[in-house]
PDB file of C-alpha atoms in Angstrom:
ATOM      1  CA  MET A   1       0.000   0.000   0.000  1.00 78.00           C
ATOM      2  CA  LYS A   2       2.837   2.423   0.832  1.00 89.00           C
ATOM      3  CA  ALA A   3       4.294   1.899  -2.624  1.00 90.00           C
ATOM      4  CA  ILE A   4       0.964   2.769  -4.246  1.00 92.00           C
ATOM      5  CA  VAL A   5       0.651   5.892  -2.117  1.00 96.00           C
ATOM      6  CA  SER A   6       4.206   6.875  -3.067  1.00 96.00           C
ATOM      7  CA  ILE A   7       3.215   6.725  -6.763  1.00 97.00           C
ATOM      8  CA  VAL A   8       0.323   9.095  -6.151  1.00 97.00           C
ATOM      9  CA  ILE A   9       2.334  11.508  -4.011  1.00 97.00           C
ATOM     10  CA  GLY A  10       5.271  11.435  -6.441  1.00 97.00           C
ATOM     11  CA  PHE A  11       2.920  12.280  -9.308  1.00 98.00           C
ATOM     12  CA  LEU A  12       1.019  15.049  -7.541  1.00 98.00           C
ATOM     13  CA  ALA A  13       4.124  16.638  -6.019  1.00 98.00           C
ATOM     14  CA  THR A  14       5.971  16.694  -9.343  1.00 98.00           C
ATOM     15  CA  TYR A  15       2.956  17.928 -11.275  1.00 97.00           C
ATOM     16  CA  LEU A  16       2.296  20.759  -8.809  1.00 97.00           C
ATOM     17  CA  LEU A  17       5.971  21.687  -8.632  1.00 97.00           C
ATOM     18  CA  GLY A  18       5.909  22.048 -12.405  1.00 96.00           C
ATOM     19  CA  LYS A  19       3.474  24.936 -12.030  1.00 96.00           C
ATOM     20  CA  VAL A  20       6.152  26.808 -10.086  1.00 96.00           C
ATOM     21  CA  VAL A  21       9.461  25.469 -11.408  1.00 95.00           C
ATOM     22  CA  ILE A  22       8.823  25.953 -15.140  1.00 95.00           C
ATOM     23  CA  PRO A  23       7.943  29.686 -14.832  1.00 94.00           C
ATOM     24  CA  TRP A  24      10.962  30.087 -12.529  1.00 93.00           C
ATOM     25  CA  LEU A  25      13.265  28.450 -15.101  1.00 91.00           C
ATOM     26  CA  ARG A  26      11.882  30.779 -17.774  1.00 89.00           C
ATOM     27  CA  LYS A  27      12.477  33.758 -15.513  1.00 87.00           C
ATOM     28  CA  MET A  28      16.046  32.570 -14.907  1.00 82.00           C
ATOM     29  CA  LYS A  29      16.447  32.224 -18.713  1.00 79.00           C
ATOM     30  CA  ALA A  30      17.532  28.620 -18.234  1.00 76.00           C
ATOM     31  CA  GLY A  31      16.960  27.756 -21.882  1.00 68.00           C
ATOM     32  CA  GLN A  32      18.362  24.687 -23.623  1.00 64.00           C
ATOM     33  CA  SER A  33      21.051  25.164 -26.261  1.00 62.00           C
ATOM     34  CA  ILE A  34      20.483  22.748 -29.155  1.00 59.00           C
ATOM     35  CA  LYS A  35      23.370  20.927 -30.850  1.00 61.00           C
ATOM     36  CA  GLU A  36      23.943  22.153 -34.384  1.00 53.00           C
ATOM     37  CA  ASP A  37      24.847  18.645 -35.563  1.00 56.00           C
ATOM     38  CA  GLY A  38      21.437  17.253 -34.586  1.00 58.00           C
ATOM     39  CA  PRO A  39      18.276  17.181 -36.720  1.00 60.00           C
ATOM     40  CA  THR A  40      17.658  20.651 -38.134  1.00 57.00           C
ATOM     41  CA  TRP A  41      14.048  20.751 -36.905  1.00 51.00           C
ATOM     42  CA  HIS A  42      15.272  20.458 -33.316  1.00 57.00           C
ATOM     43  CA  MET A  43      16.522  24.034 -33.550  1.00 59.00           C
ATOM     44  CA  SER A  44      12.940  25.158 -32.956  1.00 58.00           C
ATOM     45  CA  LYS A  45      13.348  23.840 -29.385  1.00 68.00           C
ATOM     46  CA  GLN A  46      16.115  26.354 -28.687  1.00 72.00           C
ATOM     47  CA  GLY A  47      15.354  28.187 -25.455  1.00 73.00           C
ATOM     48  CA  THR A  48      12.954  25.600 -23.984  1.00 88.00           C
ATOM     49  CA  PRO A  49      13.567  25.587 -20.210  1.00 90.00           C
ATOM     50  CA  THR A  50      15.997  22.905 -19.067  1.00 89.00           C
ATOM     51  CA  MET A  51      16.955  21.516 -15.629  1.00 93.00           C
ATOM     52  CA  GLY A  52      13.334  20.380 -15.274  1.00 95.00           C
ATOM     53  CA  GLY A  53      14.644  17.239 -13.595  1.00 96.00           C
ATOM     54  CA  LEU A  54      14.571  19.320 -10.412  1.00 97.00           C
ATOM     55  CA  MET A  55      10.801  18.804 -10.454  1.00 97.00           C
ATOM     56  CA  PHE A  56      10.784  15.034 -10.131  1.00 97.00           C
ATOM     57  CA  ILE A  57      13.906  14.974  -7.951  1.00 98.00           C
ATOM     58  CA  ALA A  58      12.007  17.081  -5.421  1.00 97.00           C
ATOM     59  CA  GLY A  59       8.728  15.206  -6.002  1.00 97.00           C
ATOM     60  CA  ILE A  60      10.410  11.848  -5.355  1.00 98.00           C
ATOM     61  CA  LEU A  61      11.975  13.191  -2.159  1.00 97.00           C
ATOM     62  CA  ILE A  62       8.586  14.356  -0.885  1.00 97.00           C
ATOM     63  CA  ALA A  63       7.058  10.930  -1.565  1.00 97.00           C
ATOM     64  CA  LEU A  64      10.055   9.180  -0.022  1.00 95.00           C
ATOM     65  CA  VAL A  65       9.873  11.224   3.188  1.00 93.00           C
ATOM     66  CA  ILE A  66       6.116  10.750   3.599  1.00 94.00           C
ATOM     67  CA  CYS A  67       5.899   7.063   2.666  1.00 94.00           C
ATOM     68  CA  GLY A  68       9.335   5.832   3.680  1.00 87.00           C
ATOM     69  CA  PHE A  69       9.635   7.445   7.089  1.00 84.00           C
ATOM     70  CA  THR A  70       8.610   4.307   8.997  1.00 83.00           C
ATOM     71  CA  ASP A  71      11.144   2.254   7.003  1.00 81.00           C
ATOM     72  CA  LEU A  72      13.868   4.657   8.085  1.00 81.00           C
ATOM     73  CA  LEU A  73      12.786   4.289  11.727  1.00 80.00           C
ATOM     74  CA  HIS A  74      13.153   0.517  11.375  1.00 81.00           C
ATOM     75  CA  GLY A  75      16.640   0.880   9.950  1.00 80.00           C
ATOM     76  CA  ASP A  76      15.741   0.123   6.318  1.00 85.00           C
ATOM     77  CA  PHE A  77      17.805   2.687   4.447  1.00 88.00           C
ATOM     78  CA  GLY A  78      17.858   1.135   0.959  1.00 90.00           C
ATOM     79  CA  GLY A  79      15.504   3.661  -0.612  1.00 93.00           C
ATOM     80  CA  LEU A  80      17.382   6.555   0.962  1.00 93.00           C
ATOM     81  CA  PHE A  81      20.728   5.172  -0.222  1.00 94.00           C
ATOM     82  CA  VAL A  82      19.498   4.897  -3.814  1.00 96.00           C
ATOM     83  CA  TYR A  83      17.999   8.380  -3.698  1.00 97.00           C
ATOM     84  CA  LEU A  84      21.216   9.926  -2.371  1.00 95.00           C
ATOM     85  CA  PHE A  85      23.271   8.041  -4.968  1.00 95.00           C
ATOM     86  CA  ALA A  86      21.006   9.292  -7.764  1.00 97.00           C
ATOM     87  CA  LEU A  87      21.080  12.771  -6.227  1.00 97.00           C
ATOM     88  CA  VAL A  88      24.879  12.895  -6.493  1.00 96.00           C
ATOM     89  CA  PHE A  89      24.612  12.195 -10.208  1.00 96.00           C
ATOM     90  CA  GLY A  90      21.805  14.737 -10.470  1.00 96.00           C
ATOM     91  CA  ALA A  91      24.091  17.297  -8.813  1.00 95.00           C
ATOM     92  CA  ILE A  92      26.821  16.559 -11.370  1.00 95.00           C
ATOM     93  CA  GLY A  93      24.223  17.062 -14.093  1.00 94.00           C
ATOM     94  CA  PHE A  94      23.032  20.295 -12.479  1.00 94.00           C
ATOM     95  CA  VAL A  95      26.549  21.747 -12.538  1.00 91.00           C
ATOM     96  CA  ASP A  96      26.816  20.714 -16.190  1.00 89.00           C
ATOM     97  CA  ASP A  97      23.445  22.308 -17.020  1.00 89.00           C
ATOM     98  CA  PHE A  98      24.282  25.451 -15.095  1.00 87.00           C
ATOM     99  CA  CYS A  99      27.514  25.901 -17.064  1.00 84.00           C
ATOM    100  CA  LYS A 100      25.604  25.453 -20.329  1.00 79.00           C
ATOM    101  CA  VAL A 101      22.969  27.992 -19.334  1.00 80.00           C
ATOM    102  CA  LYS A 102      25.470  30.508 -17.971  1.00 75.00           C
ATOM    103  CA  TYR A 103      27.740  30.417 -21.002  1.00 71.00           C
ATOM    104  CA  HIS A 104      24.984  29.718 -23.564  1.00 65.00           C
ATOM    105  CA  LYS A 105      26.757  26.697 -25.042  1.00 63.00           C
ATOM    106  CA  ASN A 106      25.790  23.047 -25.360  1.00 60.00           C
ATOM    107  CA  GLU A 107      28.897  21.987 -23.452  1.00 63.00           C
ATOM    108  CA  GLY A 108      29.282  22.184 -19.694  1.00 65.00           C
ATOM    109  CA  LEU A 109      31.695  20.034 -17.713  1.00 75.00           C
ATOM    110  CA  THR A 110      34.412  18.309 -19.716  1.00 82.00           C
ATOM    111  CA  ALA A 111      34.163  14.562 -20.325  1.00 83.00           C
ATOM    112  CA  PRO A 112      37.096  13.755 -17.969  1.00 88.00           C
ATOM    113  CA  GLN A 113      35.568  15.891 -15.209  1.00 86.00           C
ATOM    114  CA  LYS A 114      32.206  14.134 -15.474  1.00 88.00           C
ATOM    115  CA  PHE A 115      33.825  10.700 -15.671  1.00 90.00           C
ATOM    116  CA  LEU A 116      35.948  11.182 -12.550  1.00 92.00           C
ATOM    117  CA  LEU A 117      33.037  12.565 -10.529  1.00 92.00           C
ATOM    118  CA  GLN A 118      30.754   9.734 -11.638  1.00 93.00           C
ATOM    119  CA  LEU A 119      33.423   7.119 -10.951  1.00 93.00           C
ATOM    120  CA  ALA A 120      33.965   8.421  -7.424  1.00 94.00           C
ATOM    121  CA  ALA A 121      30.212   8.351  -6.743  1.00 93.00           C
ATOM    122  CA  ALA A 122      29.919   4.793  -8.100  1.00 93.00           C
ATOM    123  CA  ILE A 123      32.770   3.444  -5.968  1.00 93.00           C
ATOM    124  CA  ALA A 124      31.423   5.117  -2.833  1.00 92.00           C
ATOM    125  CA  PHE A 125      27.952   3.664  -3.445  1.00 93.00           C
ATOM    126  CA  VAL A 126      29.272   0.143  -4.028  1.00 91.00           C
ATOM    127  CA  VAL A 127      31.258   0.267  -0.791  1.00 91.00           C
ATOM    128  CA  LEU A 128      28.213   1.585   1.081  1.00 90.00           C
ATOM    129  CA  LEU A 129      25.957  -1.203  -0.224  1.00 90.00           C
ATOM    130  CA  ARG A 130      28.600  -3.815   0.512  1.00 89.00           C
ATOM    131  CA  TYR A 131      29.009  -2.808   4.138  1.00 86.00           C
ATOM    132  CA  THR A 132      25.286  -2.356   4.799  1.00 88.00           C
ATOM    133  CA  GLY A 133      24.460  -5.821   3.471  1.00 85.00           C
ATOM    134  CA  TYR A 134      22.538  -4.889   0.342  1.00 87.00           C
ATOM    135  CA  LEU A 135      25.198  -6.077  -2.071  1.00 88.00           C
ATOM    136  CA  THR A 136      27.267  -9.249  -2.277  1.00 88.00           C
ATOM    137  CA  PRO A 137      30.094 -10.158  -4.667  1.00 88.00           C
ATOM    138  CA  ASP A 138      27.877 -12.992  -5.902  1.00 91.00           C
ATOM    139  CA  LEU A 139      26.846 -12.067  -9.434  1.00 94.00           C
ATOM    140  CA  TYR A 140      23.272 -13.278  -9.944  1.00 94.00           C
ATOM    141  CA  ILE A 141      22.463 -14.633 -13.411  1.00 95.00           C
ATOM    142  CA  PRO A 142      18.772 -14.241 -14.368  1.00 94.00           C
ATOM    143  CA  PHE A 143      16.896 -17.206 -15.879  1.00 93.00           C
ATOM    144  CA  ALA A 144      19.708 -19.593 -14.870  1.00 92.00           C
ATOM    145  CA  ASN A 145      18.899 -18.690 -11.242  1.00 90.00           C
ATOM    146  CA  VAL A 146      22.519 -19.171 -10.158  1.00 93.00           C
ATOM    147  CA  SER A 147      25.191 -16.853  -8.784  1.00 93.00           C
ATOM    148  CA  LEU A 148      28.897 -16.616  -9.512  1.00 93.00           C
ATOM    149  CA  THR A 149      31.146 -15.506  -6.666  1.00 92.00           C
ATOM    150  CA  ILE A 150      33.606 -12.851  -7.839  1.00 92.00           C
ATOM    151  CA  PRO A 151      36.594 -11.477  -5.896  1.00 93.00           C
ATOM    152  CA  TRP A 152      35.546  -8.246  -4.221  1.00 91.00           C
ATOM    153  CA  PRO A 153      38.128  -5.979  -5.975  1.00 91.00           C
ATOM    154  CA  VAL A 154      37.081  -7.370  -9.372  1.00 93.00           C
ATOM    155  CA  TYR A 155      33.418  -6.869  -8.516  1.00 93.00           C
ATOM    156  CA  MET A 156      34.068  -3.238  -7.562  1.00 92.00           C
ATOM    157  CA  VAL A 157      35.687  -2.543 -10.936  1.00 92.00           C
ATOM    158  CA  PHE A 158      32.797  -4.268 -12.702  1.00 94.00           C
ATOM    159  CA  ALA A 159      30.192  -2.381 -10.667  1.00 94.00           C
ATOM    160  CA  ALA A 160      31.805   1.023 -11.220  1.00 93.00           C
ATOM    161  CA  PHE A 161      32.008   0.396 -14.966  1.00 93.00           C
ATOM    162  CA  VAL A 162      28.347  -0.685 -15.152  1.00 95.00           C
ATOM    163  CA  MET A 163      27.132   2.261 -13.084  1.00 95.00           C
ATOM    164  CA  VAL A 164      28.982   4.937 -15.031  1.00 95.00           C
ATOM    165  CA  GLY A 165      27.977   3.280 -18.308  1.00 95.00           C
ATOM    166  CA  THR A 166      24.308   3.050 -17.332  1.00 95.00           C
ATOM    167  CA  VAL A 167      24.103   6.637 -16.156  1.00 95.00           C
ATOM    168  CA  ASN A 168      25.572   7.963 -19.389  1.00 94.00           C
ATOM    169  CA  ALA A 169      23.403   5.632 -21.484  1.00 96.00           C
ATOM    170  CA  VAL A 170      20.276   7.155 -19.933  1.00 96.00           C
ATOM    171  CA  ASN A 171      21.745  10.593 -20.629  1.00 95.00           C
ATOM    172  CA  ILE A 172      22.198   9.707 -24.320  1.00 95.00           C
ATOM    173  CA  THR A 173      18.595   8.467 -24.500  1.00 96.00           C
ATOM    174  CA  ASP A 174      17.329  11.892 -23.431  1.00 93.00           C
ATOM    175  CA  GLY A 175      17.322  13.391 -26.922  1.00 87.00           C
ATOM    176  CA  VAL A 176      13.648  13.501 -27.891  1.00 92.00           C
ATOM    177  CA  ASP A 177      10.658  15.000 -26.066  1.00 94.00           C
ATOM    178  CA  GLY A 178       9.490  12.537 -23.424  1.00 94.00           C
ATOM    179  CA  LEU A 179      11.793   9.699 -24.502  1.00 96.00           C
ATOM    180  CA  ALA A 180      13.966   9.157 -21.415  1.00 97.00           C
ATOM    181  CA  THR A 181      10.909   9.776 -19.238  1.00 97.00           C
ATOM    182  CA  SER A 182       8.604   7.294 -20.973  1.00 97.00           C
ATOM    183  CA  VAL A 183      11.316   4.636 -21.397  1.00 98.00           C
ATOM    184  CA  THR A 184      12.253   4.768 -17.701  1.00 98.00           C
ATOM    185  CA  MET A 185       8.668   4.391 -16.457  1.00 98.00           C
ATOM    186  CA  PRO A 186       8.397   0.637 -17.308  1.00 98.00           C
ATOM    187  CA  VAL A 187      11.820   0.176 -15.679  1.00 98.00           C
ATOM    188  CA  ALA A 188      10.450   1.757 -12.493  1.00 98.00           C
ATOM    189  CA  VAL A 189       7.455  -0.610 -12.646  1.00 98.00           C
ATOM    190  CA  PHE A 190       9.808  -3.596 -12.944  1.00 98.00           C
ATOM    191  CA  PHE A 191      11.821  -2.581  -9.884  1.00 98.00           C
ATOM    192  CA  LEU A 192       8.615  -1.840  -7.982  1.00 97.00           C
ATOM    193  CA  ALA A 193       7.296  -5.340  -8.709  1.00 97.00           C
ATOM    194  CA  ALA A 194      10.618  -7.020  -7.861  1.00 96.00           C
ATOM    195  CA  SER A 195      10.989  -5.036  -4.620  1.00 95.00           C
ATOM    196  CA  LEU A 196       7.511  -5.964  -3.427  1.00 94.00           C
ATOM    197  CA  LEU A 197       7.949  -9.612  -4.485  1.00 94.00           C
ATOM    198  CA  TRP A 198      11.051  -9.926  -2.317  1.00 93.00           C
ATOM    199  CA  GLY A 199       9.781  -7.856   0.603  1.00 90.00           C
ATOM    200  CA  LYS A 200      12.105  -4.894   0.022  1.00 91.00           C
ATOM    201  CA  THR A 201       9.479  -2.339   1.005  1.00 91.00           C
ATOM    202  CA  GLU A 202      11.863   0.603   1.212  1.00 92.00           C
ATOM    203  CA  LEU A 203      13.040   0.027  -2.354  1.00 95.00           C
ATOM    204  CA  GLY A 204       9.417  -0.436  -3.442  1.00 95.00           C
ATOM    205  CA  VAL A 205       8.561   2.978  -2.015  1.00 96.00           C
ATOM    206  CA  PHE A 206      11.427   4.578  -3.927  1.00 97.00           C
ATOM    207  CA  SER A 207      10.466   2.772  -7.145  1.00 97.00           C
ATOM    208  CA  GLY A 208       6.861   3.923  -6.732  1.00 97.00           C
ATOM    209  CA  ALA A 209       7.961   7.508  -6.092  1.00 97.00           C
ATOM    210  CA  LEU A 210      10.175   7.319  -9.194  1.00 98.00           C
ATOM    211  CA  LEU A 211       7.260   6.068 -11.301  1.00 98.00           C
ATOM    212  CA  GLY A 212       4.909   8.747  -9.998  1.00 98.00           C
ATOM    213  CA  GLY A 213       7.498  11.496 -10.391  1.00 98.00           C
ATOM    214  CA  LEU A 214       8.152  10.543 -13.998  1.00 98.00           C
ATOM    215  CA  ALA A 215       4.431  10.419 -14.760  1.00 98.00           C
ATOM    216  CA  GLY A 216       4.018  13.906 -13.314  1.00 97.00           C
ATOM    217  CA  PHE A 217       6.982  15.179 -15.310  1.00 98.00           C
ATOM    218  CA  LEU A 218       5.749  13.583 -18.536  1.00 97.00           C
ATOM    219  CA  VAL A 219       2.724  15.898 -18.443  1.00 97.00           C
ATOM    220  CA  TYR A 220       5.136  18.743 -19.220  1.00 97.00           C
ATOM    221  CA  ASN A 221       7.824  16.803 -21.088  1.00 96.00           C
ATOM    222  CA  PHE A 222       5.718  15.050 -23.736  1.00 93.00           C
ATOM    223  CA  HIS A 223       5.934  16.463 -27.260  1.00 88.00           C
ATOM    224  CA  PRO A 224       5.907  19.409 -27.672  1.00 90.00           C
ATOM    225  CA  ALA A 225       7.907  19.654 -24.461  1.00 91.00           C
ATOM    226  CA  LYS A 226       7.325  22.618 -22.186  1.00 93.00           C
ATOM    227  CA  VAL A 227      10.460  21.694 -20.249  1.00 95.00           C
ATOM    228  CA  PHE A 228      13.480  19.394 -20.597  1.00 95.00           C
ATOM    229  CA  MET A 229      14.911  17.371 -17.734  1.00 96.00           C
ATOM    230  CA  GLY A 230      18.476  18.330 -18.700  1.00 93.00           C
ATOM    231  CA  ASP A 231      21.515  16.472 -17.452  1.00 94.00           C
ATOM    232  CA  THR A 232      20.154  17.239 -13.987  1.00 96.00           C
ATOM    233  CA  GLY A 233      17.308  14.830 -14.598  1.00 97.00           C
ATOM    234  CA  SER A 234      18.853  12.276 -16.959  1.00 97.00           C
ATOM    235  CA  LEU A 235      21.912  11.634 -14.775  1.00 97.00           C
ATOM    236  CA  PHE A 236      19.635  11.356 -11.728  1.00 97.00           C
ATOM    237  CA  LEU A 237      17.508   8.792 -13.594  1.00 97.00           C
ATOM    238  CA  GLY A 238      20.587   6.825 -14.589  1.00 97.00           C
ATOM    239  CA  GLY A 239      21.711   6.795 -10.976  1.00 96.00           C
ATOM    240  CA  ALA A 240      18.256   5.693  -9.817  1.00 97.00           C
ATOM    241  CA  VAL A 241      18.047   2.824 -12.317  1.00 97.00           C
ATOM    242  CA  CYS A 242      21.471   1.342 -11.649  1.00 95.00           C
ATOM    243  CA  GLY A 243      21.135   2.107  -7.930  1.00 96.00           C
ATOM    244  CA  LEU A 244      17.987  -0.033  -7.761  1.00 97.00           C
ATOM    245  CA  ALA A 245      19.602  -2.847  -9.753  1.00 97.00           C
ATOM    246  CA  PHE A 246      22.589  -3.013  -7.410  1.00 95.00           C
ATOM    247  CA  SER A 247      20.517  -2.551  -4.255  1.00 94.00           C
ATOM    248  CA  LEU A 248      18.477  -5.596  -5.302  1.00 95.00           C
ATOM    249  CA  ASP A 249      21.794  -7.357  -6.014  1.00 93.00           C
ATOM    250  CA  MET A 250      21.063  -8.142  -9.675  1.00 95.00           C
ATOM    251  CA  PRO A 251      23.044  -5.749 -11.909  1.00 95.00           C
ATOM    252  CA  LEU A 252      22.930  -8.054 -14.962  1.00 96.00           C
ATOM    253  CA  ILE A 253      19.196  -7.396 -15.252  1.00 97.00           C
ATOM    254  CA  LEU A 254      20.136  -3.954 -16.607  1.00 97.00           C
ATOM    255  CA  ILE A 255      20.908  -5.630 -19.935  1.00 96.00           C
ATOM    256  CA  LEU A 256      17.203  -6.396 -20.342  1.00 97.00           C
ATOM    257  CA  VAL A 257      15.390  -3.559 -18.588  1.00 97.00           C
ATOM    258  CA  GLY A 258      17.860  -1.068 -20.049  1.00 97.00           C
ATOM    259  CA  ILE A 259      17.747  -2.501 -23.574  1.00 97.00           C
ATOM    260  CA  ILE A 260      16.893   0.880 -25.111  1.00 97.00           C
ATOM    261  CA  TYR A 261      19.638   2.643 -23.157  1.00 97.00           C
ATOM    262  CA  LEU A 262      22.053  -0.037 -24.385  1.00 96.00           C
ATOM    263  CA  CYS A 263      20.956   0.237 -28.025  1.00 96.00           C
ATOM    264  CA  GLU A 264      21.217   4.036 -27.939  1.00 96.00           C
ATOM    265  CA  THR A 265      24.759   3.882 -26.580  1.00 96.00           C
ATOM    266  CA  MET A 266      25.913   1.118 -28.914  1.00 95.00           C
ATOM    267  CA  SER A 267      24.543   2.978 -31.940  1.00 95.00           C
ATOM    268  CA  ASP A 268      26.678   5.958 -30.984  1.00 93.00           C
ATOM    269  CA  ILE A 269      29.794   3.827 -30.484  1.00 94.00           C
ATOM    270  CA  ILE A 270      29.250   1.887 -33.721  1.00 94.00           C
ATOM    271  CA  GLN A 271      28.632   5.059 -35.724  1.00 94.00           C
ATOM    272  CA  VAL A 272      31.772   6.815 -34.495  1.00 92.00           C
ATOM    273  CA  THR A 273      33.949   3.709 -34.862  1.00 93.00           C
ATOM    274  CA  TYR A 274      32.704   2.947 -38.373  1.00 92.00           C
ATOM    275  CA  PHE A 275      32.981   6.592 -39.423  1.00 92.00           C
ATOM    276  CA  LYS A 276      36.635   6.726 -38.386  1.00 92.00           C
ATOM    277  CA  ALA A 277      37.484   3.306 -39.834  1.00 91.00           C
ATOM    278  CA  THR A 278      35.939   4.069 -43.237  1.00 92.00           C
ATOM    279  CA  HIS A 279      36.967   7.741 -43.366  1.00 86.00           C
ATOM    280  CA  GLY A 280      33.487   9.208 -43.482  1.00 87.00           C
ATOM    281  CA  LYS A 281      30.963   6.427 -44.091  1.00 90.00           C
ATOM    282  CA  ARG A 282      28.000   5.892 -41.765  1.00 92.00           C
ATOM    283  CA  ILE A 283      25.849   2.928 -40.733  1.00 93.00           C
ATOM    284  CA  PHE A 284      23.014   4.985 -39.253  1.00 92.00           C
ATOM    285  CA  ARG A 285      21.402   8.047 -40.821  1.00 91.00           C
ATOM    286  CA  MET A 286      22.333   9.840 -37.607  1.00 91.00           C
ATOM    287  CA  ALA A 287      23.326   8.649 -34.148  1.00 88.00           C
ATOM    288  CA  PRO A 288      22.209   7.950 -31.504  1.00 93.00           C
ATOM    289  CA  LEU A 289      19.462   5.543 -32.520  1.00 94.00           C
ATOM    290  CA  HIS A 290      16.461   7.824 -31.934  1.00 93.00           C
ATOM    291  CA  HIS A 291      17.877  10.316 -34.452  1.00 91.00           C
ATOM    292  CA  HIS A 292      18.261   7.495 -36.991  1.00 93.00           C
ATOM    293  CA  PHE A 293      14.530   6.805 -36.810  1.00 93.00           C
ATOM    294  CA  GLU A 294      13.705  10.515 -36.758  1.00 91.00           C
ATOM    295  CA  MET A 295      15.627  10.957 -40.003  1.00 90.00           C
ATOM    296  CA  GLY A 296      13.573   8.062 -41.378  1.00 90.00           C
ATOM    297  CA  GLY A 297      10.331   9.925 -40.741  1.00 90.00           C
ATOM    298  CA  TRP A 298       9.301   8.752 -37.284  1.00 93.00           C
ATOM    299  CA  SER A 299       7.523  11.346 -35.171  1.00 93.00           C
ATOM    300  CA  GLU A 300       8.658  11.976 -31.609  1.00 93.00           C
ATOM    301  CA  GLU A 301       5.378  10.514 -30.349  1.00 94.00           C
ATOM    302  CA  LYS A 302       5.967   7.301 -32.307  1.00 96.00           C
ATOM    303  CA  LEU A 303       9.517   7.045 -31.004  1.00 95.00           C
ATOM    304  CA  CYS A 304       8.334   7.309 -27.406  1.00 96.00           C
ATOM    305  CA  ALA A 305       5.555   4.772 -27.954  1.00 96.00           C
ATOM    306  CA  VAL A 306       7.752   2.195 -29.695  1.00 97.00           C
ATOM    307  CA  PHE A 307      10.815   2.565 -27.463  1.00 98.00           C
ATOM    308  CA  SER A 308       8.782   2.469 -24.249  1.00 97.00           C
ATOM    309  CA  GLY A 309       6.798  -0.493 -25.627  1.00 98.00           C
ATOM    310  CA  VAL A 310      10.022  -2.395 -26.317  1.00 98.00           C
ATOM    311  CA  THR A 311      11.208  -1.562 -22.792  1.00 98.00           C
ATOM    312  CA  LEU A 312       7.921  -2.780 -21.322  1.00 98.00           C
ATOM    313  CA  LEU A 313       8.213  -6.139 -23.090  1.00 98.00           C
ATOM    314  CA  ALA A 314      11.835  -6.447 -21.994  1.00 98.00           C
ATOM    315  CA  CYS A 315      10.830  -5.666 -18.392  1.00 98.00           C
ATOM    316  CA  VAL A 316       8.146  -8.375 -18.455  1.00 97.00           C
ATOM    317  CA  LEU A 317      10.748 -10.843 -19.740  1.00 97.00           C
ATOM    318  CA  ALA A 318      13.193  -9.664 -17.081  1.00 97.00           C
ATOM    319  CA  PHE A 319      10.620 -10.234 -14.336  1.00 97.00           C
ATOM    320  CA  LEU A 320      10.047 -13.785 -15.566  1.00 96.00           C
ATOM    321  CA  GLY A 321      13.793 -14.270 -15.392  1.00 95.00           C
ATOM    322  CA  VAL A 322      14.124 -13.268 -11.724  1.00 95.00           C
ATOM    323  CA  MET A 323      10.758 -14.089 -10.139  1.00 91.00           C
ATOM    324  CA  PHE A 324      11.936 -17.481  -8.819  1.00 87.00           C
ATOM    325  CA  ARG A 325      15.159 -16.167  -7.369  1.00 86.00           C
ATOM    326  CA  TYR A 326      14.147 -16.700  -3.724  1.00 73.00           C
TER     327      TYR A 326
END
């Protein structure tokens, strides 16, 4: 029941905050700068308020405090740990967004700066989960229902790589109105179902708050978007997704539930690699993947519907792969 209430509170809080935050962002002239190498029609979005991720970050916190307070009193800090982990990434994104807005460019922090900050956050989170009992060095394999014990130092390297990769994959996915939002909603449902199935109430509350917050944000973020989440929101979402996967001690499930994030990232890597190897040839019309389909005539609404539908099917398959774990 608490998880259901957290969905409702997350939605209402984020939706109501949008009434205040979006006008404030406009007043602050926090407009998005659009990349010149993207689709030409995206230039019409120039100046749309960014950093809208602040809305659902705050909405999720409100839901977490109201619905997760009793869990905290009982010493169940999983939901709080995941929120704080995601918040660190959101803060990195906020600094990046702030630099873009202040200097009116589409580049904020440098890639090495972001990588080092994200890596430090990932290592700290892994250590925290390890010493609070949420995470083991036993790598659970879905469907096979077996675990492989990995030396702790090796597991830390693996975990840090997966976390930083996941966070940036979600960031890449945020390139079309409502896309990262709508794709992440089925992922939140998956983690909500898994948390409740295994009695992890505190993680269920966070997952519910995440789902509700995204639903409230989608009201403003769906095409034509009145606000963008910015790196503030997309890096927070990446942190939330991989934070939940590791808190439930099943990071490999990210391959399925994050199938769209993975495809978006791989399309970018393949395009750049092939372009350099062939001295100018391309596999995709434009990378990442959502731009490829846009250039093929897909509307932003169709992209959101298809990509979130694929994610939903993958999440159902993922649930079937882990439901008999315990």
